[in-house]
PDB file of C-alpha atoms in Angstrom:
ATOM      1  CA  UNK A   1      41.343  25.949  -8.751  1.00 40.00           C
ATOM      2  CA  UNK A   2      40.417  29.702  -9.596  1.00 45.00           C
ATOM      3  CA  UNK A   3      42.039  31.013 -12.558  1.00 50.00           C
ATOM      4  CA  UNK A   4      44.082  34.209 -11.255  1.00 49.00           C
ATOM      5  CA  UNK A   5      43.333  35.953 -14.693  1.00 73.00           C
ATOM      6  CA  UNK A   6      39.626  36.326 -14.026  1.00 80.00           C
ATOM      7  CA  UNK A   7      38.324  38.237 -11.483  1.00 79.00           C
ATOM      8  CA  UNK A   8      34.967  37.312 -10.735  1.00 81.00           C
ATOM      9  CA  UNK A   9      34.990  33.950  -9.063  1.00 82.00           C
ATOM     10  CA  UNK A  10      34.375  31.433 -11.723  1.00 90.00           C
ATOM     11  CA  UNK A  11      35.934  27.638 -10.895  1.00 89.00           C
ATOM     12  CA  UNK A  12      37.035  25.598 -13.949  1.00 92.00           C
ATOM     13  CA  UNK A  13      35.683  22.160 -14.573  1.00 94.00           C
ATOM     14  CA  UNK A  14      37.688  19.111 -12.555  1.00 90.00           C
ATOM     15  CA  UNK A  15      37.757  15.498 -14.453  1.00 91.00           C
ATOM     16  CA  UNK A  16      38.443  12.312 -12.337  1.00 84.00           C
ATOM     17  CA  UNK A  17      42.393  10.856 -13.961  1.00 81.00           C
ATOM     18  CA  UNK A  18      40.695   8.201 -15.656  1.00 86.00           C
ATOM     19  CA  UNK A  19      38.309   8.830 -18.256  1.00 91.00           C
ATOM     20  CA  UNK A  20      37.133   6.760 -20.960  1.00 93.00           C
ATOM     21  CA  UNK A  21      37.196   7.222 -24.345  1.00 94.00           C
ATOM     22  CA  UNK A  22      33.590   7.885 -25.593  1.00 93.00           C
ATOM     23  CA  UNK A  23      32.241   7.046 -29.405  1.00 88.00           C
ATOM     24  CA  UNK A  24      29.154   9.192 -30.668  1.00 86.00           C
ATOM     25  CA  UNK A  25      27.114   7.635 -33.467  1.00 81.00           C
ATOM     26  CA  UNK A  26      23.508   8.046 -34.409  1.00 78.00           C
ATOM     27  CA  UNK A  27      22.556   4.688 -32.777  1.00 82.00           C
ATOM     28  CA  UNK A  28      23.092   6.475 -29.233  1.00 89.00           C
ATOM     29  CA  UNK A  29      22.823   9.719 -29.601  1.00 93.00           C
ATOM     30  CA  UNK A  30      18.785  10.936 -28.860  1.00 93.00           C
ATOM     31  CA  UNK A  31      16.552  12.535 -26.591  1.00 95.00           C
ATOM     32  CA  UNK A  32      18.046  12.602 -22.877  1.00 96.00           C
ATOM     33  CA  UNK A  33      21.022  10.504 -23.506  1.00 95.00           C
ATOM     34  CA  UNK A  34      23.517  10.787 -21.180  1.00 96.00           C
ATOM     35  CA  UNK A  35      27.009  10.554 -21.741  1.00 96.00           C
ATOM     36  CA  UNK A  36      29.761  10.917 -18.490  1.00 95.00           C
ATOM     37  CA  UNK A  37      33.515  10.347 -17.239  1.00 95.00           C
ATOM     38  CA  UNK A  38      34.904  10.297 -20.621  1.00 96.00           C
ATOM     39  CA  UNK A  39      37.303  12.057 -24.088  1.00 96.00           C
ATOM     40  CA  UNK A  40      35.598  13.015 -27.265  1.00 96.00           C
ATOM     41  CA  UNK A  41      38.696  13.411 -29.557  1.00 95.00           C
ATOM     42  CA  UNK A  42      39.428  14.513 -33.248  1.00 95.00           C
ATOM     43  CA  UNK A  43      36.334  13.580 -34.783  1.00 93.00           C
ATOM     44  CA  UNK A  44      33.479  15.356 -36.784  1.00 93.00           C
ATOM     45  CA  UNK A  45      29.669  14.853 -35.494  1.00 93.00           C
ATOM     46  CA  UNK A  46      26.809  15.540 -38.631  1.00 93.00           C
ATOM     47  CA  UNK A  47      23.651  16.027 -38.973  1.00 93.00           C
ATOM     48  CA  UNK A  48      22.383  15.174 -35.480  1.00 93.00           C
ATOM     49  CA  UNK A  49      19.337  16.503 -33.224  1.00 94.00           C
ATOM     50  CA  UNK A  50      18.513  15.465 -29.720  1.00 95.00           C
ATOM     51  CA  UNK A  51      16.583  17.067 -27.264  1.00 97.00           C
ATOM     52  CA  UNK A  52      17.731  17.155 -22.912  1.00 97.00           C
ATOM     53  CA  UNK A  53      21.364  15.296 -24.178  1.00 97.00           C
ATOM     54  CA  UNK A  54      23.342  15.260 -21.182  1.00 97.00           C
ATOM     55  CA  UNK A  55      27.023  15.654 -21.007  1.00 97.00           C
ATOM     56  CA  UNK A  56      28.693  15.173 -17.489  1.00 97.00           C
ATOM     57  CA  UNK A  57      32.513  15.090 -16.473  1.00 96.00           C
ATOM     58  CA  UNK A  58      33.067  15.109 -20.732  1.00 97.00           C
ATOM     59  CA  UNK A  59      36.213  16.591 -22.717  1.00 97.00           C
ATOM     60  CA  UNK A  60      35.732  17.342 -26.366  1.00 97.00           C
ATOM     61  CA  UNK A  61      38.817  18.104 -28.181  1.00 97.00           C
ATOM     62  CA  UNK A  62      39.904  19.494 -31.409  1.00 97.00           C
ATOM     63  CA  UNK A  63      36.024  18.112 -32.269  1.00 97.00           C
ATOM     64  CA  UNK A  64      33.980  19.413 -35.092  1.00 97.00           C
ATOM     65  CA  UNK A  65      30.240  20.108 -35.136  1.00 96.00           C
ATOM     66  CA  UNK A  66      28.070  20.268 -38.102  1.00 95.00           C
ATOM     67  CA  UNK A  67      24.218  21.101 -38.098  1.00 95.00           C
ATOM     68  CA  UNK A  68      24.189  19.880 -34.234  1.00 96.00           C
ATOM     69  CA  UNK A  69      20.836  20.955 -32.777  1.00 97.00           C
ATOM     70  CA  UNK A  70      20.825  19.929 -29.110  1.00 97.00           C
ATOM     71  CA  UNK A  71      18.357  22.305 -27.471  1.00 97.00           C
ATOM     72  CA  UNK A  72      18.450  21.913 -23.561  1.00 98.00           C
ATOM     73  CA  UNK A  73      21.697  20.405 -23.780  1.00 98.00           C
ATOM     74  CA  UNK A  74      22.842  19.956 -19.963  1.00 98.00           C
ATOM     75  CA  UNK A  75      26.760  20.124 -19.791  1.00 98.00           C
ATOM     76  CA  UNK A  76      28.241  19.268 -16.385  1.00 97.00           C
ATOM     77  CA  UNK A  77      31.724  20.023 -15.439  1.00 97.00           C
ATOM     78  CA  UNK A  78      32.808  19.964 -19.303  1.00 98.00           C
ATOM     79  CA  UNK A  79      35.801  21.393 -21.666  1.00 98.00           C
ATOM     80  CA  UNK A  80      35.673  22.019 -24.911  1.00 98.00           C
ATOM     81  CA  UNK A  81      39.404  22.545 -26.705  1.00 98.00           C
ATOM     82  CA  UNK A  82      40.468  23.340 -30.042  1.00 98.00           C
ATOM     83  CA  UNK A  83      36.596  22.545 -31.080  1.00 98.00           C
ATOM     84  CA  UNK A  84      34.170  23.994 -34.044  1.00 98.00           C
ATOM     85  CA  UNK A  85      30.837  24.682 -33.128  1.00 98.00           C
ATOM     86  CA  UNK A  86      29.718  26.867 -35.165  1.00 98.00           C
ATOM     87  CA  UNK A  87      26.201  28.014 -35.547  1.00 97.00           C
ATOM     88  CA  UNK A  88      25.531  24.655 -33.171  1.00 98.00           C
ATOM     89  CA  UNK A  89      21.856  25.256 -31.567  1.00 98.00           C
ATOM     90  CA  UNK A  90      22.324  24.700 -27.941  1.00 98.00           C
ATOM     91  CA  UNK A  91      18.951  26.668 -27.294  1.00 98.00           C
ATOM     92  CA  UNK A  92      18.041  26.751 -24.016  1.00 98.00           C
ATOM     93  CA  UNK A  93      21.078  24.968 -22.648  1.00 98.00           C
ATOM     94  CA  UNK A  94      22.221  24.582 -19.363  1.00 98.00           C
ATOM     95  CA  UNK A  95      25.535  24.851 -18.407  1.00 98.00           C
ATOM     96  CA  UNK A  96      27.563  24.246 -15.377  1.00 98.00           C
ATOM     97  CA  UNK A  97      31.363  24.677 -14.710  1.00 97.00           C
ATOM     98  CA  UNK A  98      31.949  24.437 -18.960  1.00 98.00           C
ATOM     99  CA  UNK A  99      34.879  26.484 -20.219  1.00 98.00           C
ATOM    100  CA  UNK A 100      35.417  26.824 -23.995  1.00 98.00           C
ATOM    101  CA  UNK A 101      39.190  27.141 -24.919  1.00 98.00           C
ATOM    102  CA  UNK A 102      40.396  28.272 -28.360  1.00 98.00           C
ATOM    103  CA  UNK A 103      37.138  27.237 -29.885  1.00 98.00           C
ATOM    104  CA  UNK A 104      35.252  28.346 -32.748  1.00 98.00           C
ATOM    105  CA  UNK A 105      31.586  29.318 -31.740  1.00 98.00           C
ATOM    106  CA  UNK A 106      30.764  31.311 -35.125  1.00 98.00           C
ATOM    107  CA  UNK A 107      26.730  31.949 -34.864  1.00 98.00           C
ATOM    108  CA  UNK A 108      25.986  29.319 -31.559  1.00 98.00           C
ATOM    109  CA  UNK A 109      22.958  29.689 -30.549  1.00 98.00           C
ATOM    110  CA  UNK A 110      22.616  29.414 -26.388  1.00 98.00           C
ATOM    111  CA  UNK A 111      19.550  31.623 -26.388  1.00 98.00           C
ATOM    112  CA  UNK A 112      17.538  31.546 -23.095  1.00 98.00           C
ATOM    113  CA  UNK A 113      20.289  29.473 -21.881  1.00 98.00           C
ATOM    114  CA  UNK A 114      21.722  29.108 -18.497  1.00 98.00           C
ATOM    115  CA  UNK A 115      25.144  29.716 -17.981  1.00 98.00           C
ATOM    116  CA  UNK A 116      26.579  29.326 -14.331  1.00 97.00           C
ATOM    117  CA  UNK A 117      30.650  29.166 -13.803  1.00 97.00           C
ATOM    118  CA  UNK A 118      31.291  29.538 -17.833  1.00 98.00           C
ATOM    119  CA  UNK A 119      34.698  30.731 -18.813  1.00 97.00           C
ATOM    120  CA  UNK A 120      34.774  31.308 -22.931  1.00 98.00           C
ATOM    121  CA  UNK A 121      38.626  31.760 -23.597  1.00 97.00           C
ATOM    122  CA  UNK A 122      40.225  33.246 -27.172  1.00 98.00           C
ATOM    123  CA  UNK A 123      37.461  32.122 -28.818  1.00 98.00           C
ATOM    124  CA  UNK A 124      36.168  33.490 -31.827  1.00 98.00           C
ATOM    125  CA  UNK A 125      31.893  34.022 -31.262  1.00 98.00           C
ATOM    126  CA  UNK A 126      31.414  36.385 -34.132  1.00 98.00           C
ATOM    127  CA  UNK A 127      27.480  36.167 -34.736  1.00 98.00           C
ATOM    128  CA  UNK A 128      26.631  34.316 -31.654  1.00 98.00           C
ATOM    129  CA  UNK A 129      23.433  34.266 -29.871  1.00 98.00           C
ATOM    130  CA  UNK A 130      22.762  34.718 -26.124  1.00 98.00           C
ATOM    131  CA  UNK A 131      19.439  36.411 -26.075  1.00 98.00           C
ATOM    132  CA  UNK A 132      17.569  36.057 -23.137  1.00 98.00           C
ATOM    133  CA  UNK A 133      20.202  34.045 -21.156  1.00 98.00           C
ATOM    134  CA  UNK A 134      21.058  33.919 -17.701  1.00 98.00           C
ATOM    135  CA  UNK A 135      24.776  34.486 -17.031  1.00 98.00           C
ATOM    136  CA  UNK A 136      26.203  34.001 -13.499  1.00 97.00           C
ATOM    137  CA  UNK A 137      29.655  33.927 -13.012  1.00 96.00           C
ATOM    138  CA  UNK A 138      30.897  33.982 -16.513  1.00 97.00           C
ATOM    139  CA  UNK A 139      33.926  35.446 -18.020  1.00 97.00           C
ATOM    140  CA  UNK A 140      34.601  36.204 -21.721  1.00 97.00           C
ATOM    141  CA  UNK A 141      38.931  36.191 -21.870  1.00 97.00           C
ATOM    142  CA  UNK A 142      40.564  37.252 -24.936  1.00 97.00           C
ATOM    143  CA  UNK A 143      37.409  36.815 -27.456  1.00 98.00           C
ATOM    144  CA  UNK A 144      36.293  38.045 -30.480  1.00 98.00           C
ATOM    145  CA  UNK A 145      32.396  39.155 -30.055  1.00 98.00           C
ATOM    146  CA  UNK A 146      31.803  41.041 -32.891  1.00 97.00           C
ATOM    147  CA  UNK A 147      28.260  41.237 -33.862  1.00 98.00           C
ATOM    148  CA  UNK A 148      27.019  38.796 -31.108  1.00 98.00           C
ATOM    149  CA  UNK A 149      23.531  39.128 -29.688  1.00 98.00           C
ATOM    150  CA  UNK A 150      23.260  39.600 -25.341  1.00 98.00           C
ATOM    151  CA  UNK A 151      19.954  41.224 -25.723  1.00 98.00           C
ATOM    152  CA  UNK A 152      17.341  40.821 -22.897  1.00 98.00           C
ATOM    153  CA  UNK A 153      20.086  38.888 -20.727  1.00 98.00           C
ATOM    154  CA  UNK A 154      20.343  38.745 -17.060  1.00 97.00           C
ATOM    155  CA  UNK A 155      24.008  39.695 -15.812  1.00 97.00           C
ATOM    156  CA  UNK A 156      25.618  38.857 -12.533  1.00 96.00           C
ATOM    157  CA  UNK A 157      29.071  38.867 -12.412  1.00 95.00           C
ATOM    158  CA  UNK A 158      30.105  38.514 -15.925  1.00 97.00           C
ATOM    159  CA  UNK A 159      33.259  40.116 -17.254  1.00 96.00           C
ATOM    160  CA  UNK A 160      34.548  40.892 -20.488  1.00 97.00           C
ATOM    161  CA  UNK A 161      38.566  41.088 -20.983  1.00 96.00           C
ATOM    162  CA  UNK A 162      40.526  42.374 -23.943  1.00 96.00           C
ATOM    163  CA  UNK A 163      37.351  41.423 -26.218  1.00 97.00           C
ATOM    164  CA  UNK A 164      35.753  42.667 -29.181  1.00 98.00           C
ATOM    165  CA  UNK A 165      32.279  43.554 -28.835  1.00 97.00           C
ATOM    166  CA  UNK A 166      32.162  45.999 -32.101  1.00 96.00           C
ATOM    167  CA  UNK A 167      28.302  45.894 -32.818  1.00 95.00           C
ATOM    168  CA  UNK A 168      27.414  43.403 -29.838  1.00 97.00           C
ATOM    169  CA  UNK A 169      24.090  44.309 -29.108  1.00 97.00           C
ATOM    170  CA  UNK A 170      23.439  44.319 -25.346  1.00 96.00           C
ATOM    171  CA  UNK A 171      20.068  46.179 -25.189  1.00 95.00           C
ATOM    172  CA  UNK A 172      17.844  45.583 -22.239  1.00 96.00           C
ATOM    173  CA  UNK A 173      20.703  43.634 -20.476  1.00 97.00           C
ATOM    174  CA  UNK A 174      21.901  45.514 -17.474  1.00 96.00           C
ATOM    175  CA  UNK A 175      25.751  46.188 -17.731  1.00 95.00           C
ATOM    176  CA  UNK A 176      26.045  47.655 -14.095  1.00 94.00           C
ATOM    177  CA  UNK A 177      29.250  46.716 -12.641  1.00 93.00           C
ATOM    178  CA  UNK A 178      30.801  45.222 -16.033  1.00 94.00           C
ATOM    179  CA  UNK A 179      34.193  46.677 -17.186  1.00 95.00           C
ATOM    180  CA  UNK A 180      34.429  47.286 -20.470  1.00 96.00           C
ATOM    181  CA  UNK A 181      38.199  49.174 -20.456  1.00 95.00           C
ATOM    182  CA  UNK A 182      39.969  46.394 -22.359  1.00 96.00           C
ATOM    183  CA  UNK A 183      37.479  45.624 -24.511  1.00 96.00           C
ATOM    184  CA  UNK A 184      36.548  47.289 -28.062  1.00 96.00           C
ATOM    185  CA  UNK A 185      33.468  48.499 -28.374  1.00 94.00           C
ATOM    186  CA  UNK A 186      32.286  50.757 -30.987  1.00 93.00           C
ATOM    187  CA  UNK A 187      29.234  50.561 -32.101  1.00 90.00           C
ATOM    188  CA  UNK A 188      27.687  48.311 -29.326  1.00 92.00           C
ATOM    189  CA  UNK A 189      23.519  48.506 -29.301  1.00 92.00           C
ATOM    190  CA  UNK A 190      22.574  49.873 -25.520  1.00 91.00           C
ATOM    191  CA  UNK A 191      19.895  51.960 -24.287  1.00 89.00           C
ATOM    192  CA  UNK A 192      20.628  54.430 -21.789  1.00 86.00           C
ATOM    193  CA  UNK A 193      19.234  52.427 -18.486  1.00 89.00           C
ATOM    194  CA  UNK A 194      21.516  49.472 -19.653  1.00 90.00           C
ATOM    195  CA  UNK A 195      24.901  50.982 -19.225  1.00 89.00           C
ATOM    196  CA  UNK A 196      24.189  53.047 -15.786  1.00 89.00           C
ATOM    197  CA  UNK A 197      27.077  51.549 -13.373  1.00 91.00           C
ATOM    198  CA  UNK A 198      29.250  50.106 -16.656  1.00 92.00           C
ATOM    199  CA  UNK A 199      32.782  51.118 -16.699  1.00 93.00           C
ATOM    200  CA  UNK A 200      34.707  52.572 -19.598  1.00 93.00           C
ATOM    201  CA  UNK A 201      37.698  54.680 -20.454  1.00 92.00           C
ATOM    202  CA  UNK A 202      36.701  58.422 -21.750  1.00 87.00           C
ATOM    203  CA  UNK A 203      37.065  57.211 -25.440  1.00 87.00           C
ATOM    204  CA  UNK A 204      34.475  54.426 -25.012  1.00 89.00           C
ATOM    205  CA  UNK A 205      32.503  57.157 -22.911  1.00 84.00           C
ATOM    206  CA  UNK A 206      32.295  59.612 -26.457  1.00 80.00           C
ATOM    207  CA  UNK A 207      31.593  56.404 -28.315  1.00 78.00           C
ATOM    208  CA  UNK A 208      28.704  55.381 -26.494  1.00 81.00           C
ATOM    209  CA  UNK A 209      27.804  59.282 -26.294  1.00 75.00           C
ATOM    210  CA  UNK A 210      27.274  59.319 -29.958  1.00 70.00           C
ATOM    211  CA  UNK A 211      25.508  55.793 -30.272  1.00 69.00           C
ATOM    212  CA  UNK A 212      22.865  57.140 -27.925  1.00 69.00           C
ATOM    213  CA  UNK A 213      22.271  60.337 -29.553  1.00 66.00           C
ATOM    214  CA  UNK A 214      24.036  62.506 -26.907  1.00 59.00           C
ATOM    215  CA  UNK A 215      25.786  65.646 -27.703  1.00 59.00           C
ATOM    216  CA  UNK A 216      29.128  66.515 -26.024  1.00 60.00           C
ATOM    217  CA  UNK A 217      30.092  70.094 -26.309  1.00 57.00           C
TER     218      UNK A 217
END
């Protein structure tokens, strides 16, 4: 069911009622594993690297990651609640129909990831990476983005509400179409072509004035 809070049209994941309860350890987790229809729950993974792991119909909760490097991770139709993954490397990830609720995502790196029907929601991604990524249909609800890294990402409808993007740098990423009006955003790294079609209130307007070296008389 579409969430009435976002706008653009971005579907949450659906789980079958039954799911099993699913045990990571270092005997199964490595390269393309696939794990599906089943509750990661109040646990802490460590210290473990795998490359094309697969995660399908999956709910992590209140989960902790530590020095996880999954690069190409594929996530299908998966939540993540109450979890810690910070500065996890999902390089070059793909994700479909994932949403990320009150989650910790300090310094994650989904660089040159795909993101398609994403929904990050009062998270806190301070320091987090998503250079180079495709993002369609993704929305960014309530979320604390200071310092994170968009640059040289591919946009189509993504939206950003009541977040902090204070020093988010977005350069080379068209922002045509995004509204930034709820959102902070002093100090955000643009170039002039990147924010043609963005819109902002009059404050942020002056803002980004002064950050690109305009002069306002």
């Amino acid at each position: 069911m579409e969430d009435k809070k976002i706008k653009t049209k971005v579907i949450r994941p659906k789980f079958d009622s039954d799911l099993d309860i699913i045990e990571l350890c270092k005997e199964n987790i490595e390269d393309e594993s696939i794990f599906s229809y089943g509750t990661i729950s109040d646990c802490s993974l460590e210290n473990h690297e795998a490359d094309r792991i697969t995660f399908k119909q999956v709910i992590f909760k209140k989960v902790i990651f530590s020095k996880i490097t999954f690069r190409r991770i594929e996530l299908l139709n998966v939540r993540f609640e109450n979890c810690d993954l910070s500065n996890v490397d999902f390089n070059e990830a793909s994700l479909h129909r994932v949403e990320f609720l009150n989650c910790k995502i300090i310094g994650i790196n989904l660089n040159e990831a795909t993101l398609r029907e994403v929904i990050f929601e009062n998270c806190n991604g301070q320091f987090a990476f998503f250079s180079y990524s495709s993002c369609k249909q993704v929305a960014f609800l309530k979320c604390q983005l200071r310092s994170s890294d968009f640059q040289n990402s591919t946009f189509s409808k993504v939206e950003f509400q009541e977040s902090n993007l204070v020093g988010a740098q977005m350069n080379f990423t068209s922002l045509k179409g995004i509204d930034f009006t709820s959102c902070e955003i002093e100090g955000m790294g643009i170039n002039i072509p990147d924010v043609k079609g963005a819109r902002v209130t009059t404050t942020q307007a002056i803002s980004l004035s002064a950050i690109l070296g305009l002069i306002i008389k």
